[in-house]
């Protein structure tokens, strides 16, 4: 049984990954901002869970919550840096700075804070795994994706740097870069416009959050000497950020 900390566990890929990890028998720290959602998830899981309700972009809250984890949930064997979102899909010259701030704060700074808070115990034990959730958007920028794409490119680059820096310490550092995954992602990006969000997925067979969770499980369950460093996971209907086999 491993102890796995998942950020952004209150929905989408984070939620599905928590379900999968619990099915595999792991102990889980569920982190997110929405306590009622975390409580709902906690009720469904059969293995021990601990809730941590905080905003990853709040640096003080991140370090306090990690420091105060109950003994039964320490040390963390696997960190899954999943929290993050897209806000807006606008030309750079028209985009809102608040949206850009929100994406940099969670997708980049939040991921860095959580990593920095957990890394020392992994270095001390010479063991541990960090899985960052990137995106196809970090591999190929697309029009109007600007800062979202940049934030995910940062996740990709930081993952590589972290793997280099920790190479002599026995850590497994990797990232998974999904393409189109049908979750609340587009609804958040389009600020609650459900119709617009549905159009993103309605004429292709998108990935489900559970599909991504399966690959994360594969990364974790691989033997200790095996690191899945970089997985790009696409729906079969998607060949790149731009080439999508839409049926209509
Ligand atoms: C989400 C995938 O293609 O909408 O990260 O940017 S995409």
PDB file of C-alpha atoms and ligand atoms in Angstrom:
ATOM      1  CA  UNK A   1       0.000   0.000   0.000  1.00  0.00           C
ATOM      2  CA  UNK A   2       1.439   3.370  -1.049  1.00  0.00           C
ATOM      3  CA  UNK A   3       0.483   6.815   0.254  1.00  0.00           C
ATOM      4  CA  UNK A   4      -0.521   8.972  -2.687  1.00  0.00           C
ATOM      5  CA  UNK A   5      -1.265  12.697  -2.577  1.00  0.00           C
ATOM      6  CA  UNK A   6      -3.482  13.997  -5.379  1.00  0.00           C
ATOM      7  CA  UNK A   7      -4.088  17.699  -5.967  1.00  0.00           C
ATOM      8  CA  UNK A   8      -7.301  18.777  -7.660  1.00  0.00           C
ATOM      9  CA  UNK A   9      -9.029  15.601  -6.458  1.00  0.00           C
ATOM     10  CA  UNK A  10     -12.475  17.199  -6.333  1.00  0.00           C
ATOM     11  CA  UNK A  11     -13.212  16.653 -10.034  1.00  0.00           C
ATOM     12  CA  UNK A  12     -12.159  15.223 -13.384  1.00  0.00           C
ATOM     13  CA  UNK A  13      -8.812  13.482 -13.710  1.00  0.00           C
ATOM     14  CA  UNK A  14      -8.039  13.959 -10.008  1.00  0.00           C
ATOM     15  CA  UNK A  15     -11.313  12.355  -8.926  1.00  0.00           C
ATOM     16  CA  UNK A  16     -10.961   9.421 -11.340  1.00  0.00           C
ATOM     17  CA  UNK A  17      -7.354   8.898 -10.284  1.00  0.00           C
ATOM     18  CA  UNK A  18      -8.357   8.789  -6.617  1.00  0.00           C
ATOM     19  CA  UNK A  19     -10.973   6.134  -7.448  1.00  0.00           C
ATOM     20  CA  UNK A  20      -8.422   4.085  -9.405  1.00  0.00           C
ATOM     21  CA  UNK A  21      -5.742   4.355  -6.707  1.00  0.00           C
ATOM     22  CA  UNK A  22      -8.224   3.283  -4.060  1.00  0.00           C
ATOM     23  CA  UNK A  23      -9.241   0.280  -6.183  1.00  0.00           C
ATOM     24  CA  UNK A  24      -5.538  -0.626  -6.302  1.00  0.00           C
ATOM     25  CA  UNK A  25      -5.445  -0.548  -2.497  1.00  0.00           C
ATOM     26  CA  UNK A  26      -3.552   2.684  -1.900  1.00  0.00           C
ATOM     27  CA  UNK A  27      -3.928   5.216   0.931  1.00  0.00           C
ATOM     28  CA  UNK A  28      -4.806   8.653  -0.437  1.00  0.00           C
ATOM     29  CA  UNK A  29      -4.508  12.305   0.571  1.00  0.00           C
ATOM     30  CA  UNK A  30      -7.281  14.097  -1.314  1.00  0.00           C
ATOM     31  CA  UNK A  31      -6.463  17.766  -1.895  1.00  0.00           C
ATOM     32  CA  UNK A  32      -8.769  20.362  -3.368  1.00  0.00           C
ATOM     33  CA  UNK A  33     -10.599  23.597  -2.725  1.00  0.00           C
ATOM     34  CA  UNK A  34     -14.170  22.246  -2.579  1.00  0.00           C
ATOM     35  CA  UNK A  35     -14.605  20.428   0.719  1.00  0.00           C
ATOM     36  CA  UNK A  36     -18.094  19.090  -0.023  1.00  0.00           C
ATOM     37  CA  UNK A  37     -16.828  17.461  -3.221  1.00  0.00           C
ATOM     38  CA  UNK A  38     -13.884  15.925  -1.391  1.00  0.00           C
ATOM     39  CA  UNK A  39     -16.253  14.581   1.289  1.00  0.00           C
ATOM     40  CA  UNK A  40     -18.459  13.068  -1.413  1.00  0.00           C
ATOM     41  CA  UNK A  41     -15.427  11.371  -2.964  1.00  0.00           C
ATOM     42  CA  UNK A  42     -14.121  10.217   0.417  1.00  0.00           C
ATOM     43  CA  UNK A  43     -17.398   8.370   1.084  1.00  0.00           C
ATOM     44  CA  UNK A  44     -16.949   6.337  -2.118  1.00  0.00           C
ATOM     45  CA  UNK A  45     -13.401   5.187  -1.424  1.00  0.00           C
ATOM     46  CA  UNK A  46     -12.683   1.990   0.465  1.00  0.00           C
ATOM     47  CA  UNK A  47      -9.036   2.608   1.452  1.00  0.00           C
ATOM     48  CA  UNK A  48      -7.865   5.137   4.115  1.00  0.00           C
ATOM     49  CA  UNK A  49      -8.172   8.742   2.965  1.00  0.00           C
ATOM     50  CA  UNK A  50      -7.303  12.118   4.440  1.00  0.00           C
ATOM     51  CA  UNK A  51      -8.821  15.387   3.225  1.00  0.00           C
ATOM     52  CA  UNK A  52      -6.730  18.506   2.746  1.00  0.00           C
ATOM     53  CA  UNK A  53      -8.753  21.532   1.764  1.00  0.00           C
ATOM     54  CA  UNK A  54      -6.585  24.374   0.482  1.00  0.00           C
ATOM     55  CA  UNK A  55      -5.758  26.427  -2.588  1.00  0.00           C
ATOM     56  CA  UNK A  56      -2.446  25.311  -4.125  1.00  0.00           C
ATOM     57  CA  UNK A  57      -1.671  28.859  -5.192  1.00  0.00           C
ATOM     58  CA  UNK A  58      -1.590  29.905  -1.514  1.00  0.00           C
ATOM     59  CA  UNK A  59       2.041  29.223  -0.695  1.00  0.00           C
ATOM     60  CA  UNK A  60       1.608  29.385   3.105  1.00  0.00           C
ATOM     61  CA  UNK A  61      -1.426  27.085   3.042  1.00  0.00           C
ATOM     62  CA  UNK A  62       0.439  24.540   0.910  1.00  0.00           C
ATOM     63  CA  UNK A  63       3.369  24.255   3.314  1.00  0.00           C
ATOM     64  CA  UNK A  64       1.138  24.266   6.421  1.00  0.00           C
ATOM     65  CA  UNK A  65      -1.087  21.498   5.062  1.00  0.00           C
ATOM     66  CA  UNK A  66       1.826  19.304   4.005  1.00  0.00           C
ATOM     67  CA  UNK A  67       3.624  19.814   7.337  1.00  0.00           C
ATOM     68  CA  UNK A  68       0.468  18.931   9.286  1.00  0.00           C
ATOM     69  CA  UNK A  69      -0.367  15.695   7.514  1.00  0.00           C
ATOM     70  CA  UNK A  70      -1.307  13.006  10.051  1.00  0.00           C
ATOM     71  CA  UNK A  71       1.426  10.468  10.723  1.00  0.00           C
ATOM     72  CA  UNK A  72      -0.635   7.721   9.141  1.00  0.00           C
ATOM     73  CA  UNK A  73      -0.430   9.639   5.841  1.00  0.00           C
ATOM     74  CA  UNK A  74       3.306  10.233   5.908  1.00  0.00           C
ATOM     75  CA  UNK A  75       5.602   9.903   4.145  1.00  0.00           C
ATOM     76  CA  UNK A  76       4.097  10.580   0.728  1.00  0.00           C
ATOM     77  CA  UNK A  77       5.229   7.894  -1.719  1.00  0.00           C
ATOM     78  CA  UNK A  78       3.620   9.416  -4.800  1.00  0.00           C
ATOM     79  CA  UNK A  79       2.677  13.015  -5.548  1.00  0.00           C
ATOM     80  CA  UNK A  80       0.231  13.545  -8.404  1.00  0.00           C
ATOM     81  CA  UNK A  81       0.294  17.210  -9.391  1.00  0.00           C
ATOM     82  CA  UNK A  82      -3.060  17.320 -11.115  1.00  0.00           C
ATOM     83  CA  UNK A  83      -4.659  20.622 -10.033  1.00  0.00           C
ATOM     84  CA  UNK A  84      -4.871  23.212 -12.768  1.00  0.00           C
ATOM     85  CA  UNK A  85      -7.253  24.703 -15.251  1.00  0.00           C
ATOM     86  CA  UNK A  86      -7.713  26.787 -18.359  1.00  0.00           C
ATOM     87  CA  UNK A  87      -9.357  30.184 -18.043  1.00  0.00           C
ATOM     88  CA  UNK A  88     -10.545  31.742 -21.285  1.00  0.00           C
ATOM     89  CA  UNK A  89      -9.691  31.059 -24.921  1.00  0.00           C
ATOM     90  CA  UNK A  90      -8.864  34.473 -26.343  1.00  0.00           C
ATOM     91  CA  UNK A  91      -6.279  36.120 -28.548  1.00  0.00           C
ATOM     92  CA  UNK A  92      -3.329  37.385 -26.507  1.00  0.00           C
ATOM     93  CA  UNK A  93      -4.231  40.966 -27.371  1.00  0.00           C
ATOM     94  CA  UNK A  94      -7.763  40.465 -26.034  1.00  0.00           C
ATOM     95  CA  UNK A  95      -7.226  38.048 -23.140  1.00  0.00           C
ATOM     96  CA  UNK A  96      -7.800  39.078 -19.535  1.00  0.00           C
ATOM     97  CA  UNK A  97      -4.859  39.421 -17.185  1.00  0.00           C
ATOM     98  CA  UNK A  98      -6.944  37.893 -14.388  1.00  0.00           C
ATOM     99  CA  UNK A  99      -7.275  34.719 -16.484  1.00  0.00           C
ATOM    100  CA  UNK A 100      -3.547  34.680 -17.137  1.00  0.00           C
ATOM    101  CA  UNK A 101      -2.815  35.182 -13.440  1.00  0.00           C
ATOM    102  CA  UNK A 102      -5.171  32.351 -12.486  1.00  0.00           C
ATOM    103  CA  UNK A 103      -3.493  29.905 -14.879  1.00  0.00           C
ATOM    104  CA  UNK A 104       0.057  30.818 -13.856  1.00  0.00           C
ATOM    105  CA  UNK A 105      -0.933  30.734 -10.167  1.00  0.00           C
ATOM    106  CA  UNK A 106      -2.395  27.229 -10.230  1.00  0.00           C
ATOM    107  CA  UNK A 107      -0.841  25.428 -13.210  1.00  0.00           C
ATOM    108  CA  UNK A 108       2.678  26.660 -12.567  1.00  0.00           C
ATOM    109  CA  UNK A 109       3.170  28.252  -9.139  1.00  0.00           C
ATOM    110  CA  UNK A 110       0.800  25.910  -7.315  1.00  0.00           C
ATOM    111  CA  UNK A 111       2.469  22.855  -8.818  1.00  0.00           C
ATOM    112  CA  UNK A 112       5.875  24.230  -7.817  1.00  0.00           C
ATOM    113  CA  UNK A 113       4.778  24.943  -4.228  1.00  0.00           C
ATOM    114  CA  UNK A 114       3.350  21.459  -3.664  1.00  0.00           C
ATOM    115  CA  UNK A 115       6.420  19.860  -5.219  1.00  0.00           C
ATOM    116  CA  UNK A 116       8.784  21.941  -3.096  1.00  0.00           C
ATOM    117  CA  UNK A 117       6.822  21.106   0.056  1.00  0.00           C
ATOM    118  CA  UNK A 118       7.015  17.340  -0.534  1.00  0.00           C
ATOM    119  CA  UNK A 119      10.408  16.971  -2.210  1.00  0.00           C
ATOM    120  CA  UNK A 120      12.615  17.130   0.942  1.00  0.00           C
ATOM    121  CA  UNK A 121      11.052  14.002   2.460  1.00  0.00           C
ATOM    122  CA  UNK A 122      11.510  12.121  -0.834  1.00  0.00           C
ATOM    123  CA  UNK A 123      15.149  13.214  -1.052  1.00  0.00           C
ATOM    124  CA  UNK A 124      15.701  12.187   2.578  1.00  0.00           C
ATOM    125  CA  UNK A 125      14.251   8.717   1.906  1.00  0.00           C
ATOM    126  CA  UNK A 126      15.900   8.422  -1.515  1.00  0.00           C
ATOM    127  CA  UNK A 127      12.564   7.236  -2.841  1.00  0.00           C
ATOM    128  CA  UNK A 128       9.346   8.622  -4.199  1.00  0.00           C
ATOM    129  CA  UNK A 129       7.497   9.403  -7.394  1.00  0.00           C
ATOM    130  CA  UNK A 130       6.131  12.651  -8.797  1.00  0.00           C
ATOM    131  CA  UNK A 131       3.678  12.623 -11.681  1.00  0.00           C
ATOM    132  CA  UNK A 132       2.806  15.963 -13.237  1.00  0.00           C
ATOM    133  CA  UNK A 133      -0.302  16.385 -15.352  1.00  0.00           C
ATOM    134  CA  UNK A 134       0.695  18.377 -18.400  1.00  0.00           C
ATOM    135  CA  UNK A 135      -1.209  18.643 -21.662  1.00  0.00           C
ATOM    136  CA  UNK A 136      -0.842  18.302 -25.415  1.00  0.00           C
ATOM    137  CA  UNK A 137      -1.126  22.099 -25.132  1.00  0.00           C
ATOM    138  CA  UNK A 138       2.330  22.137 -23.554  1.00  0.00           C
ATOM    139  CA  UNK A 139       3.783  20.268 -26.518  1.00  0.00           C
ATOM    140  CA  UNK A 140       2.150  22.387 -29.251  1.00  0.00           C
ATOM    141  CA  UNK A 141       0.756  25.869 -28.730  1.00  0.00           C
ATOM    142  CA  UNK A 142      -2.554  26.529 -30.481  1.00  0.00           C
ATOM    143  CA  UNK A 143      -4.266  29.809 -31.406  1.00  0.00           C
ATOM    144  CA  UNK A 144      -5.830  31.536 -28.393  1.00  0.00           C
ATOM    145  CA  UNK A 145      -4.225  28.960 -26.080  1.00  0.00           C
ATOM    146  CA  UNK A 146      -1.306  31.350 -25.338  1.00  0.00           C
ATOM    147  CA  UNK A 147      -0.854  31.340 -21.555  1.00  0.00           C
ATOM    148  CA  UNK A 148      -2.605  28.006 -20.971  1.00  0.00           C
ATOM    149  CA  UNK A 149      -0.171  26.431 -23.464  1.00  0.00           C
ATOM    150  CA  UNK A 150       2.739  28.286 -21.867  1.00  0.00           C
ATOM    151  CA  UNK A 151       1.750  27.075 -18.403  1.00  0.00           C
ATOM    152  CA  UNK A 152       1.669  23.460 -19.590  1.00  0.00           C
ATOM    153  CA  UNK A 153       4.977  23.898 -21.455  1.00  0.00           C
ATOM    154  CA  UNK A 154       6.351  25.041 -18.103  1.00  0.00           C
ATOM    155  CA  UNK A 155       5.043  21.841 -16.505  1.00  0.00           C
ATOM    156  CA  UNK A 156       6.782  19.821 -19.221  1.00  0.00           C
ATOM    157  CA  UNK A 157      10.060  21.692 -18.846  1.00  0.00           C
ATOM    158  CA  UNK A 158       9.989  21.663 -15.034  1.00  0.00           C
ATOM    159  CA  UNK A 159       9.350  17.907 -15.070  1.00  0.00           C
ATOM    160  CA  UNK A 160      12.484  17.410 -17.167  1.00  0.00           C
ATOM    161  CA  UNK A 161      14.516  19.691 -14.907  1.00  0.00           C
ATOM    162  CA  UNK A 162      13.283  17.982 -11.763  1.00  0.00           C
ATOM    163  CA  UNK A 163      14.188  14.583 -13.190  1.00  0.00           C
ATOM    164  CA  UNK A 164      17.721  15.841 -13.937  1.00  0.00           C
ATOM    165  CA  UNK A 165      18.171  17.445 -10.519  1.00  0.00           C
ATOM    166  CA  UNK A 166      16.949  14.429  -8.547  1.00  0.00           C
ATOM    167  CA  UNK A 167      18.551  11.747 -10.687  1.00  0.00           C
ATOM    168  CA  UNK A 168      21.061  10.682  -8.036  1.00  0.00           C
ATOM    169  CA  UNK A 169      18.341  10.351  -5.372  1.00  0.00           C
ATOM    170  CA  UNK A 170      16.315   7.428  -6.678  1.00  0.00           C
ATOM    171  CA  UNK A 171      13.148   9.403  -7.481  1.00  0.00           C
ATOM    172  CA  UNK A 172      10.829   8.613 -10.360  1.00  0.00           C
ATOM    173  CA  UNK A 173       9.769  11.836 -12.090  1.00  0.00           C
ATOM    174  CA  UNK A 174       7.366  11.824 -15.014  1.00  0.00           C
ATOM    175  CA  UNK A 175       4.550  13.637 -16.730  1.00  0.00           C
ATOM    176  CA  UNK A 176       1.475  12.690 -18.648  1.00  0.00           C
ATOM    177  CA  UNK A 177       0.197  15.006 -21.365  1.00  0.00           C
ATOM    178  CA  UNK A 178      -3.422  14.324 -22.278  1.00  0.00           C
ATOM    179  CA  UNK A 179      -5.244  15.624 -25.316  1.00  0.00           C
ATOM    180  CA  UNK A 180      -8.997  16.142 -25.206  1.00  0.00           C
ATOM    181  CA  UNK A 181     -10.465  14.736 -21.992  1.00  0.00           C
ATOM    182  CA  UNK A 182     -14.186  15.143 -21.357  1.00  0.00           C
ATOM    183  CA  UNK A 183     -14.356  16.726 -17.892  1.00  0.00           C
ATOM    184  CA  UNK A 184     -15.394  20.085 -16.428  1.00  0.00           C
ATOM    185  CA  UNK A 185     -12.253  21.479 -18.115  1.00  0.00           C
ATOM    186  CA  UNK A 186     -14.018  23.275 -20.974  1.00  0.00           C
ATOM    187  CA  UNK A 187     -16.876  24.448 -18.768  1.00  0.00           C
ATOM    188  CA  UNK A 188     -14.311  26.157 -16.533  1.00  0.00           C
ATOM    189  CA  UNK A 189     -12.406  27.501 -19.556  1.00  0.00           C
ATOM    190  CA  UNK A 190     -15.633  29.005 -20.955  1.00  0.00           C
ATOM    191  CA  UNK A 191     -16.773  30.273 -17.547  1.00  0.00           C
ATOM    192  CA  UNK A 192     -19.844  28.082 -17.200  1.00  0.00           C
ATOM    193  CA  UNK A 193     -21.014  28.203 -20.832  1.00  0.00           C
ATOM    194  CA  UNK A 194     -22.104  24.554 -21.042  1.00  0.00           C
ATOM    195  CA  UNK A 195     -23.208  24.663 -24.674  1.00  0.00           C
ATOM    196  CA  UNK A 196     -19.841  25.957 -25.810  1.00  0.00           C
ATOM    197  CA  UNK A 197     -18.100  23.414 -23.602  1.00  0.00           C
ATOM    198  CA  UNK A 198     -20.086  20.499 -25.040  1.00  0.00           C
ATOM    199  CA  UNK A 199     -19.111  21.497 -28.586  1.00  0.00           C
ATOM    200  CA  UNK A 200     -15.495  20.666 -27.757  1.00  0.00           C
ATOM    201  CA  UNK A 201     -16.322  16.977 -27.288  1.00  0.00           C
ATOM    202  CA  UNK A 202     -19.629  16.199 -28.961  1.00  0.00           C
ATOM    203  CA  UNK A 203     -18.395  14.989 -32.356  1.00  0.00           C
ATOM    204  CA  UNK A 204     -15.361  12.946 -31.302  1.00  0.00           C
ATOM    205  CA  UNK A 205     -14.766  10.152 -28.834  1.00  0.00           C
ATOM    206  CA  UNK A 206     -12.732  12.090 -26.280  1.00  0.00           C
ATOM    207  CA  UNK A 207     -10.696  10.524 -23.508  1.00  0.00           C
ATOM    208  CA  UNK A 208     -12.464  10.067 -20.201  1.00  0.00           C
ATOM    209  CA  UNK A 209     -10.876  11.009 -16.904  1.00  0.00           C
ATOM    210  CA  UNK A 210     -10.786   7.267 -16.169  1.00  0.00           C
ATOM    211  CA  UNK A 211      -8.659   6.691 -19.296  1.00  0.00           C
ATOM    212  CA  UNK A 212      -6.059   9.095 -17.929  1.00  0.00           C
ATOM    213  CA  UNK A 213      -6.265   7.469 -14.495  1.00  0.00           C
ATOM    214  CA  UNK A 214      -5.451   4.082 -16.094  1.00  0.00           C
ATOM    215  CA  UNK A 215      -2.211   5.477 -17.523  1.00  0.00           C
ATOM    216  CA  UNK A 216      -1.309   7.131 -14.227  1.00  0.00           C
ATOM    217  CA  UNK A 217      -1.827   3.744 -12.564  1.00  0.00           C
ATOM    218  CA  UNK A 218       0.530   2.207 -15.136  1.00  0.00           C
ATOM    219  CA  UNK A 219       3.196   4.791 -14.236  1.00  0.00           C
ATOM    220  CA  UNK A 220       2.818   4.033 -10.527  1.00  0.00           C
ATOM    221  CA  UNK A 221       2.564   0.261 -10.741  1.00  0.00           C
ATOM    222  CA  UNK A 222       5.646  -0.071 -12.995  1.00  0.00           C
ATOM    223  CA  UNK A 223       8.577  -1.756 -11.205  1.00  0.00           C
ATOM    224  CA  UNK A 224      10.700   0.641  -9.094  1.00  0.00           C
ATOM    225  CA  UNK A 225      13.541   0.637 -11.654  1.00  0.00           C
ATOM    226  CA  UNK A 226      11.151   1.796 -14.413  1.00  0.00           C
ATOM    227  CA  UNK A 227      10.252   5.469 -14.906  1.00  0.00           C
ATOM    228  CA  UNK A 228       7.597   6.390 -17.426  1.00  0.00           C
ATOM    229  CA  UNK A 229       9.095   9.807 -18.034  1.00  0.00           C
ATOM    230  CA  UNK A 230       6.737  11.259 -20.598  1.00  0.00           C
ATOM    231  CA  UNK A 231       3.417  10.004 -21.891  1.00  0.00           C
ATOM    232  CA  UNK A 232       1.334  11.856 -24.468  1.00  0.00           C
ATOM    233  CA  UNK A 233      -2.148  10.393 -24.262  1.00  0.00           C
ATOM    234  CA  UNK A 234      -4.549  11.215 -27.086  1.00  0.00           C
ATOM    235  CA  UNK A 235      -8.010  10.097 -28.092  1.00  0.00           C
ATOM    236  CA  UNK A 236      -7.713   8.048 -31.292  1.00  0.00           C
ATOM    237  CA  UNK A 237      -9.745  10.794 -32.978  1.00  0.00           C
ATOM    238  CA  UNK A 238      -6.997  13.316 -32.182  1.00  0.00           C
ATOM    239  CA  UNK A 239      -3.609  13.294 -33.952  1.00  0.00           C
ATOM    240  CA  UNK A 240      -2.242  16.585 -32.580  1.00  0.00           C
ATOM    241  CA  UNK A 241      -3.452  19.770 -30.918  1.00  0.00           C
ATOM    242  CA  UNK A 242      -4.743  20.786 -34.374  1.00  0.00           C
ATOM    243  CA  UNK A 243      -5.669  17.608 -36.219  1.00  0.00           C
ATOM    244  CA  UNK A 244      -8.907  16.210 -34.850  1.00  0.00           C
ATOM    245  CA  UNK A 245     -11.161  13.829 -36.718  1.00  0.00           C
ATOM    246  CA  UNK A 246     -14.467  15.553 -36.017  1.00  0.00           C
ATOM    247  CA  UNK A 247     -17.469  13.605 -37.298  1.00  0.00           C
ATOM    248  CA  UNK A 248     -19.513  16.667 -38.230  1.00  0.00           C
TER     249      UNK A 248
HETATM  250  C1  LIG B   1      -6.405  20.099 -22.312  1.00  0.00           C
HETATM  251  C2  LIG B   1      -6.249  19.694 -23.722  1.00  0.00           C
HETATM  252  O1  LIG B   1      -6.235  20.449 -26.162  1.00  0.00           O
HETATM  253  O2  LIG B   1      -7.912  21.437 -24.718  1.00  0.00           O
HETATM  254  O3  LIG B   1      -5.204  20.324 -21.691  1.00  0.00           O
HETATM  255  O4  LIG B   1      -5.624  22.078 -24.506  1.00  0.00           O
HETATM  256  S1  LIG B   1      -6.522  20.983 -24.803  1.00  0.00           S
END
